[in-house]
CSV table of N, CA and C in Angstrom, one decimal:
chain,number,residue,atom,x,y,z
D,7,UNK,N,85.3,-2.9,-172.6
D,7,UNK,CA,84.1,-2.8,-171.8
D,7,UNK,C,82.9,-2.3,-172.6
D,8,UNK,N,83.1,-1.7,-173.5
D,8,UNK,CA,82.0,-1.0,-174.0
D,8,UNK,C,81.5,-1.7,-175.6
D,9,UNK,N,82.5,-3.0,-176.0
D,9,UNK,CA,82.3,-3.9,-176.6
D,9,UNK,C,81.4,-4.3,-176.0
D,10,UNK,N,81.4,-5.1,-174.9
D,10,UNK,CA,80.7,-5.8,-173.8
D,10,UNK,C,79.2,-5.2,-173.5
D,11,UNK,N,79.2,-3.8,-173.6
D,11,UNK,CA,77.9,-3.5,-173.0
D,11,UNK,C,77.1,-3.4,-174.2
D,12,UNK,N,77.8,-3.3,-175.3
D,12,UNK,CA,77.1,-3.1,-176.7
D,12,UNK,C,76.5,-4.9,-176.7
D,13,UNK,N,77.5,-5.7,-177.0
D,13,UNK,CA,77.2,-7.0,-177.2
D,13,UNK,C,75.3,-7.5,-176.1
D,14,UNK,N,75.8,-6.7,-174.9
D,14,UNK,CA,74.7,-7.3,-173.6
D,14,UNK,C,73.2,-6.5,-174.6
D,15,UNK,N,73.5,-5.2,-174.9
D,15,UNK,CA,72.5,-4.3,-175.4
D,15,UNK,C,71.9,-5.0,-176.7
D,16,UNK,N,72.6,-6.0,-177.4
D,16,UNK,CA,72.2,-6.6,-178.8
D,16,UNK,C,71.4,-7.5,-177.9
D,17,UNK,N,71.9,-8.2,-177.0
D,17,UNK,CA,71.0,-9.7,-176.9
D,17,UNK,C,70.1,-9.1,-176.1
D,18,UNK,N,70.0,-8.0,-175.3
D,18,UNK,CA,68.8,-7.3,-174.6
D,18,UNK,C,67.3,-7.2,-175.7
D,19,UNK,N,68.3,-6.0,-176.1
D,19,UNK,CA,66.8,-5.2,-177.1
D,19,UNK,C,66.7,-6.2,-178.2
D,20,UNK,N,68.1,-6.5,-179.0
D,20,UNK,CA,67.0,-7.4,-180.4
D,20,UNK,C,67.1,-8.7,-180.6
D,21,UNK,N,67.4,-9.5,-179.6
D,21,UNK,CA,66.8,-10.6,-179.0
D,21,UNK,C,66.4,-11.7,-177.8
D,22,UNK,N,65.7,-12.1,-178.3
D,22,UNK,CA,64.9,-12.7,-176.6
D,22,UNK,C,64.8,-14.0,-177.2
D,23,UNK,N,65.0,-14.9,-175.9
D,23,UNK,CA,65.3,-16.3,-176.1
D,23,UNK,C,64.6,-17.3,-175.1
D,24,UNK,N,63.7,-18.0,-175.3
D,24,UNK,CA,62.4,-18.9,-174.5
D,24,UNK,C,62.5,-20.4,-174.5
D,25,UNK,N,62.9,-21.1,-173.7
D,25,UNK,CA,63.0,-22.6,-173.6
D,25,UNK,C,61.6,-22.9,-173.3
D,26,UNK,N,60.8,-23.9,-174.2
D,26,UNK,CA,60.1,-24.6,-173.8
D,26,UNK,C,59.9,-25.7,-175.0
D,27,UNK,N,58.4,-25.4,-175.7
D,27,UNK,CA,58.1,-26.8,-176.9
D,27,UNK,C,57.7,-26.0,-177.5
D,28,UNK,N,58.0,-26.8,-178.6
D,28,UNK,CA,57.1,-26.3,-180.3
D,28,UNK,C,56.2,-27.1,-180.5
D,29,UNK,N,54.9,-26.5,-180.8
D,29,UNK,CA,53.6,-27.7,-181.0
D,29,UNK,C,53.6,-27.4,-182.6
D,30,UNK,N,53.4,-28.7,-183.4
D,30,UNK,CA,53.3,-28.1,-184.5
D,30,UNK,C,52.8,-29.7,-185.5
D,31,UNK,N,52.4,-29.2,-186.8
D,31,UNK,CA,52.0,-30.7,-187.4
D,31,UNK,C,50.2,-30.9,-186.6
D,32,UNK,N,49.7,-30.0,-186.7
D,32,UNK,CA,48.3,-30.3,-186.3
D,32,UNK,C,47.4,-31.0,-187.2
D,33,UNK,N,46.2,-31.8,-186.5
D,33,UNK,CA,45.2,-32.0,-188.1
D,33,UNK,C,44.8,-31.0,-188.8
D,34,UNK,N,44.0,-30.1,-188.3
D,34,UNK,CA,43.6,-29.6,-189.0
D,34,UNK,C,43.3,-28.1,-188.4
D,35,UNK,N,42.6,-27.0,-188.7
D,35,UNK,CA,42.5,-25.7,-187.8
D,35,UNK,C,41.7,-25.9,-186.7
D,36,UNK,N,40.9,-26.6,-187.0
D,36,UNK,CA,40.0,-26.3,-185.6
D,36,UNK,C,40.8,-27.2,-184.4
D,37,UNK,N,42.0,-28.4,-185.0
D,37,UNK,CA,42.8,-28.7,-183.8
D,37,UNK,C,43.2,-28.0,-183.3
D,38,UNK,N,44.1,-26.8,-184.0
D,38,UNK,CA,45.3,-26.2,-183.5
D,38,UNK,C,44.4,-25.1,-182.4
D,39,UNK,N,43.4,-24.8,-183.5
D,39,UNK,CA,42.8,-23.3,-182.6
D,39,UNK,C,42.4,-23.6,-180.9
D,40,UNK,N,41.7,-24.8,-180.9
D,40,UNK,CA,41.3,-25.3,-179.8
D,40,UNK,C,42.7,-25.3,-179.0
D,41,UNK,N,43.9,-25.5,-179.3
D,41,UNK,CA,45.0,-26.4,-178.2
D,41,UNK,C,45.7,-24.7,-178.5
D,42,UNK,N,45.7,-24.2,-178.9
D,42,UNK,CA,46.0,-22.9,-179.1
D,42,UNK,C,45.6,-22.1,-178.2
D,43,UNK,N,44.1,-21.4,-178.2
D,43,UNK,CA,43.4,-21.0,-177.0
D,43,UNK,C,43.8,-21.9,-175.8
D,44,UNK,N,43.5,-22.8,-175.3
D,44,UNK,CA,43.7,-23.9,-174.1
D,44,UNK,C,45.2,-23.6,-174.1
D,45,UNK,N,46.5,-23.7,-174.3
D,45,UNK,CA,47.4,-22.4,-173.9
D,45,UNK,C,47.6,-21.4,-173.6
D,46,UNK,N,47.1,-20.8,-174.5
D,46,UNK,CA,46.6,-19.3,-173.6
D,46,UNK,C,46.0,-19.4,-172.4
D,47,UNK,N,44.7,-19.6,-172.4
D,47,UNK,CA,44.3,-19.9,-171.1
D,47,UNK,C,44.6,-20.4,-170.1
D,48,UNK,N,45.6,-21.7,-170.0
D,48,UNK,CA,46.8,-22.0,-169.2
D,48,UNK,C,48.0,-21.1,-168.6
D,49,UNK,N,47.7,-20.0,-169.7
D,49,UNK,CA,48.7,-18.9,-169.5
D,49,UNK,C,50.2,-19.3,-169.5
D,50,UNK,N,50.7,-20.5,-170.4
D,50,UNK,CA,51.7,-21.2,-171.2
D,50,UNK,C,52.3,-20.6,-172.4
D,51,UNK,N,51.2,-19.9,-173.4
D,51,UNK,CA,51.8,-20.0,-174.3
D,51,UNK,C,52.6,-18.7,-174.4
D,52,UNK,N,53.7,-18.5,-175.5
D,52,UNK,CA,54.6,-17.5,-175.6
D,52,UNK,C,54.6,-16.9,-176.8
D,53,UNK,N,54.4,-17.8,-177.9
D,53,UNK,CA,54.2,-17.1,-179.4
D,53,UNK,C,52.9,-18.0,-180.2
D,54,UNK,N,52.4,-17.7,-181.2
D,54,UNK,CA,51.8,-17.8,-182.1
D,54,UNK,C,51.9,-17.7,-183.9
D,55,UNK,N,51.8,-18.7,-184.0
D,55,UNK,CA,51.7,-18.0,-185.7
D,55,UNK,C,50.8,-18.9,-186.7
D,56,UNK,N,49.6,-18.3,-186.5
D,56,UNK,CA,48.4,-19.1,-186.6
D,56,UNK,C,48.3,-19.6,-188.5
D,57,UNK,N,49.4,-18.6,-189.5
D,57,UNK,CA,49.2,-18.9,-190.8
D,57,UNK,C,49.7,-20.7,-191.3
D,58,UNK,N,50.8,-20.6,-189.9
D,58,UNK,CA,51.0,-21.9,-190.0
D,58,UNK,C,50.6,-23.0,-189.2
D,59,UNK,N,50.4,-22.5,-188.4
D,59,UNK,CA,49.5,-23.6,-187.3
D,59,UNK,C,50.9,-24.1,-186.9
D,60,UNK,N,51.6,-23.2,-186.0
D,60,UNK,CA,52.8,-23.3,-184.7
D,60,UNK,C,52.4,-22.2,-183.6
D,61,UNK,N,52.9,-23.1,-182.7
D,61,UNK,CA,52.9,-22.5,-181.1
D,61,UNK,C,53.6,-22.7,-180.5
D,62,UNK,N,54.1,-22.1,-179.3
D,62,UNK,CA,55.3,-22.1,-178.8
D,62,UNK,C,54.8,-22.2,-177.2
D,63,UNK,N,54.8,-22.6,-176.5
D,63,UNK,CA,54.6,-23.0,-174.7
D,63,UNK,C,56.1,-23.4,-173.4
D,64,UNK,N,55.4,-22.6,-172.6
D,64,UNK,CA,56.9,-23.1,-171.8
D,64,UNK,C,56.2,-24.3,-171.1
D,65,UNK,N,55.3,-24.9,-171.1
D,65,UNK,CA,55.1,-26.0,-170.3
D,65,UNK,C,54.0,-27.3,-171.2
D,66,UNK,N,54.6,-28.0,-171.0
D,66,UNK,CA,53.2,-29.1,-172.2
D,66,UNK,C,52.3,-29.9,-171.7
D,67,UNK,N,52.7,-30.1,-170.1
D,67,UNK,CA,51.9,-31.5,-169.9
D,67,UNK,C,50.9,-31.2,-169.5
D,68,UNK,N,50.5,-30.4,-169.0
D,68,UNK,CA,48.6,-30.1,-169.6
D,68,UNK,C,47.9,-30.0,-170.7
D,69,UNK,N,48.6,-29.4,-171.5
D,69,UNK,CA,48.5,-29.6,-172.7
D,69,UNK,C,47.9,-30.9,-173.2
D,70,UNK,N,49.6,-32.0,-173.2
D,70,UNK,CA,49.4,-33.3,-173.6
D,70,UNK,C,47.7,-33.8,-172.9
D,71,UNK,N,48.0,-33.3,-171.7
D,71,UNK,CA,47.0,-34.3,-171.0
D,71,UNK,C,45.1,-33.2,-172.0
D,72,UNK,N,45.3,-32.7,-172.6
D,72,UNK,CA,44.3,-31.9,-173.3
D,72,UNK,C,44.1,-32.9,-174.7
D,73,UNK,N,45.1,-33.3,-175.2
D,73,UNK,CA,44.6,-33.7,-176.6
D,73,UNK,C,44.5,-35.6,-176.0
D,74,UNK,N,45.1,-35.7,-174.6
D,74,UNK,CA,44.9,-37.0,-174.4
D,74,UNK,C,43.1,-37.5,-174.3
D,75,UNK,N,42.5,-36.0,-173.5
D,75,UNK,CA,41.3,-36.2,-173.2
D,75,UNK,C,39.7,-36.2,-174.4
D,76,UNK,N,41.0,-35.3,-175.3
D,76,UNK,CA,39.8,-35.1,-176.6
D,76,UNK,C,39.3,-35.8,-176.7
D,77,UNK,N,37.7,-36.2,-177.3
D,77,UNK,CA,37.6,-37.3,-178.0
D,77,UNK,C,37.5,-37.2,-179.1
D,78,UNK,N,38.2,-38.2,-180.0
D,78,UNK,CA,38.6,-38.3,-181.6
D,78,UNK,C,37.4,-37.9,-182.4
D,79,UNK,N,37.3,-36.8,-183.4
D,79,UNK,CA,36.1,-36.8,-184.6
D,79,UNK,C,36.7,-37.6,-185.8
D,80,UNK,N,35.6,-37.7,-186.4
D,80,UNK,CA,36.3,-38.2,-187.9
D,80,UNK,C,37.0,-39.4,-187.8
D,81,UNK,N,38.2,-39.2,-188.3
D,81,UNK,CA,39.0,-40.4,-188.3
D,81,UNK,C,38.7,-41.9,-188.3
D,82,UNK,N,37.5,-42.1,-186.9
D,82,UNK,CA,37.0,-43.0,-187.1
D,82,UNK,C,37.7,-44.3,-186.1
D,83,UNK,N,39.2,-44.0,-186.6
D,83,UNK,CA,40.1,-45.1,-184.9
D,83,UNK,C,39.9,-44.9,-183.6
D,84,UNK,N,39.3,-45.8,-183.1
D,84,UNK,CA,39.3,-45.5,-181.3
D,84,UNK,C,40.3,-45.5,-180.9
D,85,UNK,N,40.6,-45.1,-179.3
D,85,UNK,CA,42.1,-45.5,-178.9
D,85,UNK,C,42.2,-44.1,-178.3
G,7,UNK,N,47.2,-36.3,-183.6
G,7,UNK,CA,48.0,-35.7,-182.4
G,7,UNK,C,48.8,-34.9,-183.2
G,8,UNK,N,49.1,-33.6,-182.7
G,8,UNK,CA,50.3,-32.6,-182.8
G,8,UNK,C,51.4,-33.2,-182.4
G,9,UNK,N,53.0,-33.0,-182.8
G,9,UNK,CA,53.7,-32.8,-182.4
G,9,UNK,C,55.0,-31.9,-181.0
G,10,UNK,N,55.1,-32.2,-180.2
G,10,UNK,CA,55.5,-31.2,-179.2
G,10,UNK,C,57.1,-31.5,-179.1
G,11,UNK,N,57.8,-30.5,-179.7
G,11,UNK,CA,59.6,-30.6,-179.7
G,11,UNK,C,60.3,-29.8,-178.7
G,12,UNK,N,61.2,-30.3,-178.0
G,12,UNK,CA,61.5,-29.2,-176.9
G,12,UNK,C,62.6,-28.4,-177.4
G,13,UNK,N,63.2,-27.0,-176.9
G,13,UNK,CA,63.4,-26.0,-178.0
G,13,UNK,C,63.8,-25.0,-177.2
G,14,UNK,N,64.2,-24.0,-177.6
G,14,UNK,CA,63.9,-22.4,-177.2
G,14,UNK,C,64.1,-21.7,-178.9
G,15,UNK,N,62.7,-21.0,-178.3
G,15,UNK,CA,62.1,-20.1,-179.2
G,15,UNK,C,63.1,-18.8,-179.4
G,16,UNK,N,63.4,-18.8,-180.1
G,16,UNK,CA,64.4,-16.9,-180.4
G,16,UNK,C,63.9,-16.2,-181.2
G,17,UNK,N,63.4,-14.9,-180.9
G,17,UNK,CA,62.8,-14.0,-181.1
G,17,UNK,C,63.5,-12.3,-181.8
G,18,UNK,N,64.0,-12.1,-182.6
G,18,UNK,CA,65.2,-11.5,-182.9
G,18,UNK,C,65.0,-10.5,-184.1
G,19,UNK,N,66.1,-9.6,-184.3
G,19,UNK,CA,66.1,-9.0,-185.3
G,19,UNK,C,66.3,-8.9,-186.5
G,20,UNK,N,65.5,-9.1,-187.5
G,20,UNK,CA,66.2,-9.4,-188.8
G,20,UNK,C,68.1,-9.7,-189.2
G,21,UNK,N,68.1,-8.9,-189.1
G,21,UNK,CA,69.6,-9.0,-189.0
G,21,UNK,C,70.3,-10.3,-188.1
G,22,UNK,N,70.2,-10.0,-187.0
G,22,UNK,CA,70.5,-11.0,-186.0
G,22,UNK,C,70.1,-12.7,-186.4
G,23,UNK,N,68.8,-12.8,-187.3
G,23,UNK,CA,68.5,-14.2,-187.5
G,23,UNK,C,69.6,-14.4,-188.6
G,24,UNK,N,69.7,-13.3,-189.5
G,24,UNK,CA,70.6,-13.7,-190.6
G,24,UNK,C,72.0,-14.4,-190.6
G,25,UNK,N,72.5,-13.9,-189.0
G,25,UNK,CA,74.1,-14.3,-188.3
G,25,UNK,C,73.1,-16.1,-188.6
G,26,UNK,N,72.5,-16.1,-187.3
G,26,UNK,CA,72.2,-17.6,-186.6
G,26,UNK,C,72.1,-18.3,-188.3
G,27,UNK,N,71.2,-18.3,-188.9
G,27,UNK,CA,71.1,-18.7,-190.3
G,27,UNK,C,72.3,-19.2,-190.8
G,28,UNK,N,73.4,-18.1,-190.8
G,28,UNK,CA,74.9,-18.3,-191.4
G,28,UNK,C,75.5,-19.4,-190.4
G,29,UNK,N,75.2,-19.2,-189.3
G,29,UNK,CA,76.2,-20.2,-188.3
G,29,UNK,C,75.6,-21.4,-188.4
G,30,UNK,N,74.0,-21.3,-188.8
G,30,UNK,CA,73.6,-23.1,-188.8
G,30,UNK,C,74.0,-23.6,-190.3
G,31,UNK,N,73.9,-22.8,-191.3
G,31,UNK,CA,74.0,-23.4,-192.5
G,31,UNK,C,75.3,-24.5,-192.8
G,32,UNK,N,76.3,-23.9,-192.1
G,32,UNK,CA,77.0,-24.4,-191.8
G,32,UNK,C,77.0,-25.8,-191.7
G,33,UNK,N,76.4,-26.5,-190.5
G,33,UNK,CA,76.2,-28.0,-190.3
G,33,UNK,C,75.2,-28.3,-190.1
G,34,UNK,N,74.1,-27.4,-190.2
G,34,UNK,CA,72.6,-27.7,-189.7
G,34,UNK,C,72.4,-28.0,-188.3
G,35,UNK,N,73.5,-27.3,-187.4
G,35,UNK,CA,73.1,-28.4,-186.3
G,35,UNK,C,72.3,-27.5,-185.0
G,36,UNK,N,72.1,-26.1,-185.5
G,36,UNK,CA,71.5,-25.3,-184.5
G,36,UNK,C,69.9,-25.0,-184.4
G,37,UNK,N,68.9,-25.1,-185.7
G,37,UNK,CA,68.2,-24.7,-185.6
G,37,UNK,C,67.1,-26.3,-186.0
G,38,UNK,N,65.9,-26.4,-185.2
G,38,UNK,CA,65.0,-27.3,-185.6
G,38,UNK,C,64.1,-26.6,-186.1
G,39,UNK,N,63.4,-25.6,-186.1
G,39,UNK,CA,63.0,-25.1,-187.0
G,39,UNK,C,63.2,-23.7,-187.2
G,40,UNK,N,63.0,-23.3,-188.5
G,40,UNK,CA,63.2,-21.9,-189.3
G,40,UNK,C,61.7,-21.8,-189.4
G,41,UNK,N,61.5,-20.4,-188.6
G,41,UNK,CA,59.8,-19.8,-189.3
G,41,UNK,C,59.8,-18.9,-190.1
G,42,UNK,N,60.5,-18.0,-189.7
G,42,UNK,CA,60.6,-16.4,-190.7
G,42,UNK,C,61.8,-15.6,-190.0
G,43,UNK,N,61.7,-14.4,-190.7
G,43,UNK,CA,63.0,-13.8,-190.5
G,43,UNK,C,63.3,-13.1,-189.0
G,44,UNK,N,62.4,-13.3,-188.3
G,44,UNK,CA,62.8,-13.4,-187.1
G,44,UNK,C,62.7,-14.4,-186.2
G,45,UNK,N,62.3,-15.3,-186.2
G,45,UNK,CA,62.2,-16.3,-185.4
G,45,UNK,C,62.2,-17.5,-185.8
G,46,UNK,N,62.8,-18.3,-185.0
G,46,UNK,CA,63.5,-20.0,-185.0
G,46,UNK,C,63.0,-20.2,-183.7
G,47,UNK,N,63.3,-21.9,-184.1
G,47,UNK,CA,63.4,-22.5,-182.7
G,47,UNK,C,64.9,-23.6,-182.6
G,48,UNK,N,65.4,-23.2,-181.7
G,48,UNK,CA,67.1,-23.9,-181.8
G,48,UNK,C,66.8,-25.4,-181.2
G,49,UNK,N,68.3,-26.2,-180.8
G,49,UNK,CA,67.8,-27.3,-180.0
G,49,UNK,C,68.6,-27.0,-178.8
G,50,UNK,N,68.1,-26.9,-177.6
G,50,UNK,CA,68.5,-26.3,-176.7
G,50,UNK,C,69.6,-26.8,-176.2
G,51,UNK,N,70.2,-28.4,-176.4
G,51,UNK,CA,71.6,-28.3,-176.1
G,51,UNK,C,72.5,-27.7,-176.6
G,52,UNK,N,72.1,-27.1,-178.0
G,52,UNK,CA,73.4,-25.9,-178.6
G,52,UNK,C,72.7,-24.6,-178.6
G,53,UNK,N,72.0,-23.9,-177.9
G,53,UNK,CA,71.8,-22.6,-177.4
G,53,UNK,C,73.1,-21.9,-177.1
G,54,UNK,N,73.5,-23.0,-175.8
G,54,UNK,CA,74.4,-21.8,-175.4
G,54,UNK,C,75.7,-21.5,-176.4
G,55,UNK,N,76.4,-22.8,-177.0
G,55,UNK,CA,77.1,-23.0,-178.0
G,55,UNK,C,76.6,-21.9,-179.1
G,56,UNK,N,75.8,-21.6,-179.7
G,56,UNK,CA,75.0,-20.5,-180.5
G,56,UNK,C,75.2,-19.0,-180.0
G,57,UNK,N,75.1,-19.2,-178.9
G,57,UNK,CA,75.2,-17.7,-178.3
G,57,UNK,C,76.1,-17.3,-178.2
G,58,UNK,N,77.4,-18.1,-178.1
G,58,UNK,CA,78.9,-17.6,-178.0
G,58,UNK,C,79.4,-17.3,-179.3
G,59,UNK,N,78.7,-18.3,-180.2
G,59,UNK,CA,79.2,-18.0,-181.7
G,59,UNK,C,78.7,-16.7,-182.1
G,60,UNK,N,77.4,-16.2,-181.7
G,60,UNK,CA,76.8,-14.8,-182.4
G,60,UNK,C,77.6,-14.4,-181.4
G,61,UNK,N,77.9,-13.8,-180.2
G,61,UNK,CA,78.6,-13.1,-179.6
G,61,UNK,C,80.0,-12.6,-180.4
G,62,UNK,N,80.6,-14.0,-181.3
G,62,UNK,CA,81.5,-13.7,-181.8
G,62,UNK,C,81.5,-13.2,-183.3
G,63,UNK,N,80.7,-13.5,-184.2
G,63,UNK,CA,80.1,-12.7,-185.1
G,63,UNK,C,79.6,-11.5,-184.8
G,64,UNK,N,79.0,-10.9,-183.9
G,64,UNK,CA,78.8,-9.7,-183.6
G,64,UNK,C,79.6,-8.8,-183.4
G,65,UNK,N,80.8,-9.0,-182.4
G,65,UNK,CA,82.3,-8.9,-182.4
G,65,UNK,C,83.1,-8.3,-183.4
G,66,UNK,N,82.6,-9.3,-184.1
G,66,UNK,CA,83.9,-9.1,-185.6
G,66,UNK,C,82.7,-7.8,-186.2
G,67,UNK,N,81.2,-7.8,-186.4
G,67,UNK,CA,80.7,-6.6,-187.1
G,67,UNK,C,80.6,-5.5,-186.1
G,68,UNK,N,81.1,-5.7,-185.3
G,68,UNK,CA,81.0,-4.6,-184.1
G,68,UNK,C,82.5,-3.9,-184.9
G,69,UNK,N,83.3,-4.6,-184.5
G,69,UNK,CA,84.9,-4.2,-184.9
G,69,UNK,C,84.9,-3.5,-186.3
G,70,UNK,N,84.3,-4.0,-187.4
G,70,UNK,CA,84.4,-3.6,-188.8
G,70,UNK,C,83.9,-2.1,-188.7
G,71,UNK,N,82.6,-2.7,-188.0
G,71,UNK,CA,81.9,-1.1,-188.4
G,71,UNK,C,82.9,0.3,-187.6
G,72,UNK,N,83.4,-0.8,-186.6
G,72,UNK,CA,84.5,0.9,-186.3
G,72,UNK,C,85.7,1.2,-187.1
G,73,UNK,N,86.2,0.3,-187.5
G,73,UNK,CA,87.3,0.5,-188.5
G,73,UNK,C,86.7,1.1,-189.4
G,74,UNK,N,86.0,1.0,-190.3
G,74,UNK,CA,85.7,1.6,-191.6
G,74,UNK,C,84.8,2.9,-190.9
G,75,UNK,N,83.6,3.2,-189.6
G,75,UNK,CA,83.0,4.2,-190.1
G,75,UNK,C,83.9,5.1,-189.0
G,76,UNK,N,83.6,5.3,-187.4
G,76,UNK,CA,84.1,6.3,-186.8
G,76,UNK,C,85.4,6.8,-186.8
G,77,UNK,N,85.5,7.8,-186.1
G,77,UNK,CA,86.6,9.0,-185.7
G,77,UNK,C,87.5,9.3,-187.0
Protein backbone atom coordinates (compact mmCIF):
# COMPACT_ATOMS: atom_id res chain seq x y z
CA UNK A 1 0.00 0.00 0.00
CA UNK A 2 2.46 2.49 0.71
CA UNK A 3 4.37 1.38 -2.50
CA UNK A 4 1.15 2.43 -4.11
CA UNK A 5 0.75 5.76 -2.49
CA UNK A 6 4.40 6.65 -3.09
CA UNK A 7 4.01 5.54 -6.87
CA UNK A 8 0.37 7.84 -6.97
CA UNK A 9 2.60 10.77 -5.18
CA UNK A 10 5.41 10.46 -8.15
CA UNK A 11 2.81 10.79 -10.89
CA UNK A 12 0.99 13.56 -8.67
CA UNK A 13 3.83 15.99 -7.75
CA UNK A 14 6.54 15.22 -10.54
CA UNK A 15 4.52 14.58 -13.31
CA UNK A 16 1.56 15.94 -15.26
CA UNK A 17 0.43 14.64 -18.40
CA UNK A 18 -1.86 16.73 -21.25
CA UNK A 19 -3.55 15.22 -24.40
CA UNK A 20 -3.93 17.54 -27.02
CA UNK A 21 -1.39 18.88 -30.29
CA UNK A 22 1.97 19.92 -30.84
CA UNK A 23 2.17 22.90 -33.15
CA UNK A 24 5.46 23.08 -34.38
CA UNK A 25 7.71 23.60 -37.85
CA UNK A 26 6.51 27.33 -38.13
CA UNK A 27 7.77 29.87 -40.96
CA UNK A 28 9.05 32.06 -39.28
CA UNK A 29 8.63 34.14 -35.57
CA UNK A 30 6.25 36.36 -36.36
CA UNK A 31 4.10 33.03 -37.52
CA UNK A 32 4.46 31.32 -34.42
CA UNK A 33 4.08 34.46 -32.08
CA UNK A 34 0.89 35.46 -33.82
CA UNK A 35 -0.75 31.56 -33.52
CA UNK A 36 0.99 31.56 -30.19
CA UNK A 37 -0.83 34.58 -28.64
CA UNK A 38 -4.30 33.52 -30.66
CA UNK A 39 -3.98 30.31 -28.23
CA UNK A 40 -3.66 31.89 -25.48
CA UNK A 41 -6.33 34.02 -26.01
CA UNK A 42 -8.54 31.06 -26.98
CA UNK A 43 -7.46 30.00 -23.60
CA UNK A 44 -6.11 26.53 -25.41
CA UNK A 45 -2.80 26.73 -24.93
CA UNK A 46 -0.95 24.64 -22.20
CA UNK A 47 2.89 25.06 -22.67
CA UNK A 48 5.22 27.17 -24.57
CA UNK A 49 8.74 27.22 -25.56
CA UNK A 50 9.16 30.13 -27.66
CA UNK A 51 13.40 29.37 -28.17
CA UNK A 52 12.03 26.89 -30.41
CA UNK A 53 8.95 27.87 -31.71
CA UNK A 54 6.68 24.83 -30.05
CA UNK A 55 3.35 24.94 -28.49
CA UNK A 56 1.27 22.78 -27.06
CA UNK A 57 -2.93 23.19 -27.09
CA UNK A 58 -5.67 21.04 -26.01
CA UNK A 59 -7.90 21.95 -28.85
CA UNK A 60 -6.79 22.97 -32.69
CA UNK A 61 -9.60 23.68 -34.77
CA UNK A 62 -9.73 27.21 -34.21
CA UNK A 63 -6.56 27.41 -34.47
CA UNK A 64 -6.43 25.57 -37.89
CA UNK A 65 -9.31 27.70 -38.88
CA UNK A 66 -6.72 30.92 -37.83
CA UNK A 67 -3.89 30.05 -40.18
CA UNK A 68 -6.67 28.99 -42.78
CA UNK A 69 -7.88 32.63 -42.61
CA UNK A 70 -4.42 34.36 -42.71
CA UNK A 71 -3.58 35.94 -45.66
CA UNK A 72 -0.22 34.69 -47.10
CA UNK A 73 2.82 37.46 -47.01
CA UNK A 74 5.78 36.83 -48.96
CA UNK A 75 5.87 33.73 -50.45
CA UNK A 76 4.01 34.91 -53.19
CA UNK A 77 1.63 31.42 -53.82
CA UNK A 78 -2.07 32.08 -53.66
CA UNK A 79 -4.30 29.50 -52.42
CA UNK B 1 1.54 26.24 -42.41
CA UNK B 2 2.72 24.82 -39.08
CA UNK B 3 2.39 21.51 -38.33
CA UNK B 4 -0.29 20.20 -35.61
CA UNK B 5 0.55 16.38 -34.12
CA UNK B 6 -1.76 14.93 -31.68
CA UNK B 7 0.09 13.89 -28.45
CA UNK B 8 0.13 14.34 -24.78
CA UNK B 9 2.41 16.69 -23.45
CA UNK B 10 4.42 15.29 -20.16
CA UNK B 11 5.65 17.56 -18.00
CA UNK B 12 8.03 15.90 -15.37
CA UNK B 13 10.99 15.70 -13.38
CA UNK B 14 14.30 15.46 -14.42
CA UNK B 15 14.74 12.24 -13.30
CA UNK B 16 11.43 10.85 -14.23
CA UNK B 17 12.16 11.94 -18.10
CA UNK B 18 15.32 10.05 -17.77
CA UNK B 19 13.19 6.55 -16.92
CA UNK B 20 10.66 7.55 -20.17
CA UNK B 21 13.99 8.29 -22.28
CA UNK B 22 15.33 4.71 -21.20
CA UNK B 23 11.97 2.97 -21.94
CA UNK B 24 11.70 4.73 -25.46
CA UNK B 25 15.34 4.22 -26.45
CA UNK B 26 14.55 1.05 -26.52
CA UNK B 27 12.33 0.92 -29.81
CA UNK B 28 11.63 4.47 -30.28
CA UNK B 29 8.18 3.88 -30.10
CA UNK B 30 7.00 6.20 -27.17
CA UNK B 31 8.01 9.56 -27.66
CA UNK B 32 7.25 12.01 -30.92
CA UNK B 33 9.05 14.52 -29.70
CA UNK B 34 11.94 15.07 -27.13
CA UNK B 35 12.23 18.95 -26.00
CA UNK B 36 14.39 19.03 -22.91
CA UNK B 37 14.84 17.36 -19.75
CA UNK B 38 11.59 17.72 -18.67
CA UNK B 39 9.28 17.54 -21.20
CA UNK B 40 8.17 15.32 -24.35
CA UNK B 41 5.38 14.81 -26.21
CA UNK B 42 4.39 10.90 -26.37
CA UNK B 43 1.97 9.29 -29.00
CA UNK B 44 -1.02 8.92 -27.20
CA UNK B 45 -1.81 5.43 -28.10
CA UNK B 46 1.14 4.27 -25.96
CA UNK B 47 0.66 6.72 -22.96
CA UNK B 48 -0.99 4.35 -21.13
CA UNK B 49 1.34 1.42 -22.17
CA UNK B 50 4.25 4.11 -20.88
CA UNK B 51 2.76 4.70 -17.67
CA UNK B 52 2.66 1.12 -16.62
CA UNK B 53 6.20 0.72 -17.77
CA UNK B 54 7.41 3.82 -15.43
CA UNK B 55 5.10 2.59 -12.83
CA UNK B 56 7.28 -0.45 -13.10
CA UNK B 57 10.71 1.13 -13.25
CA UNK B 58 9.81 3.26 -10.39
CA UNK B 59 8.89 0.04 -8.54
CA UNK B 60 12.11 -1.59 -9.00
CA UNK B 61 13.92 2.16 -7.78
CA UNK B 62 11.42 2.41 -5.12
CA UNK B 63 12.54 -1.29 -3.93
CA UNK B 64 16.38 -0.61 -4.40
CA UNK B 65 16.40 2.45 -2.57
CA UNK B 66 14.94 0.48 0.43
CA UNK B 67 17.19 -2.43 0.28
CA UNK B 68 20.37 -0.61 0.23
CA UNK B 69 19.24 2.74 2.31
CA UNK B 70 16.57 2.19 5.28
CA UNK B 71 16.21 0.54 8.69
Amino acid sequence: VVDQIRLWQIEGDRMRATPGFLFKEFAGEEEYRGAVEYADTLGVLVWRNDGKRLFFVTRYEQLMGYFRNKPKKGAGAAG
Amino acid sequence: MPKATPGVLVQCDPSIKAIINKIDAERNDYIIEDIDDETCVVKESKYKELQERLKEELKDTVKEAEESGSD
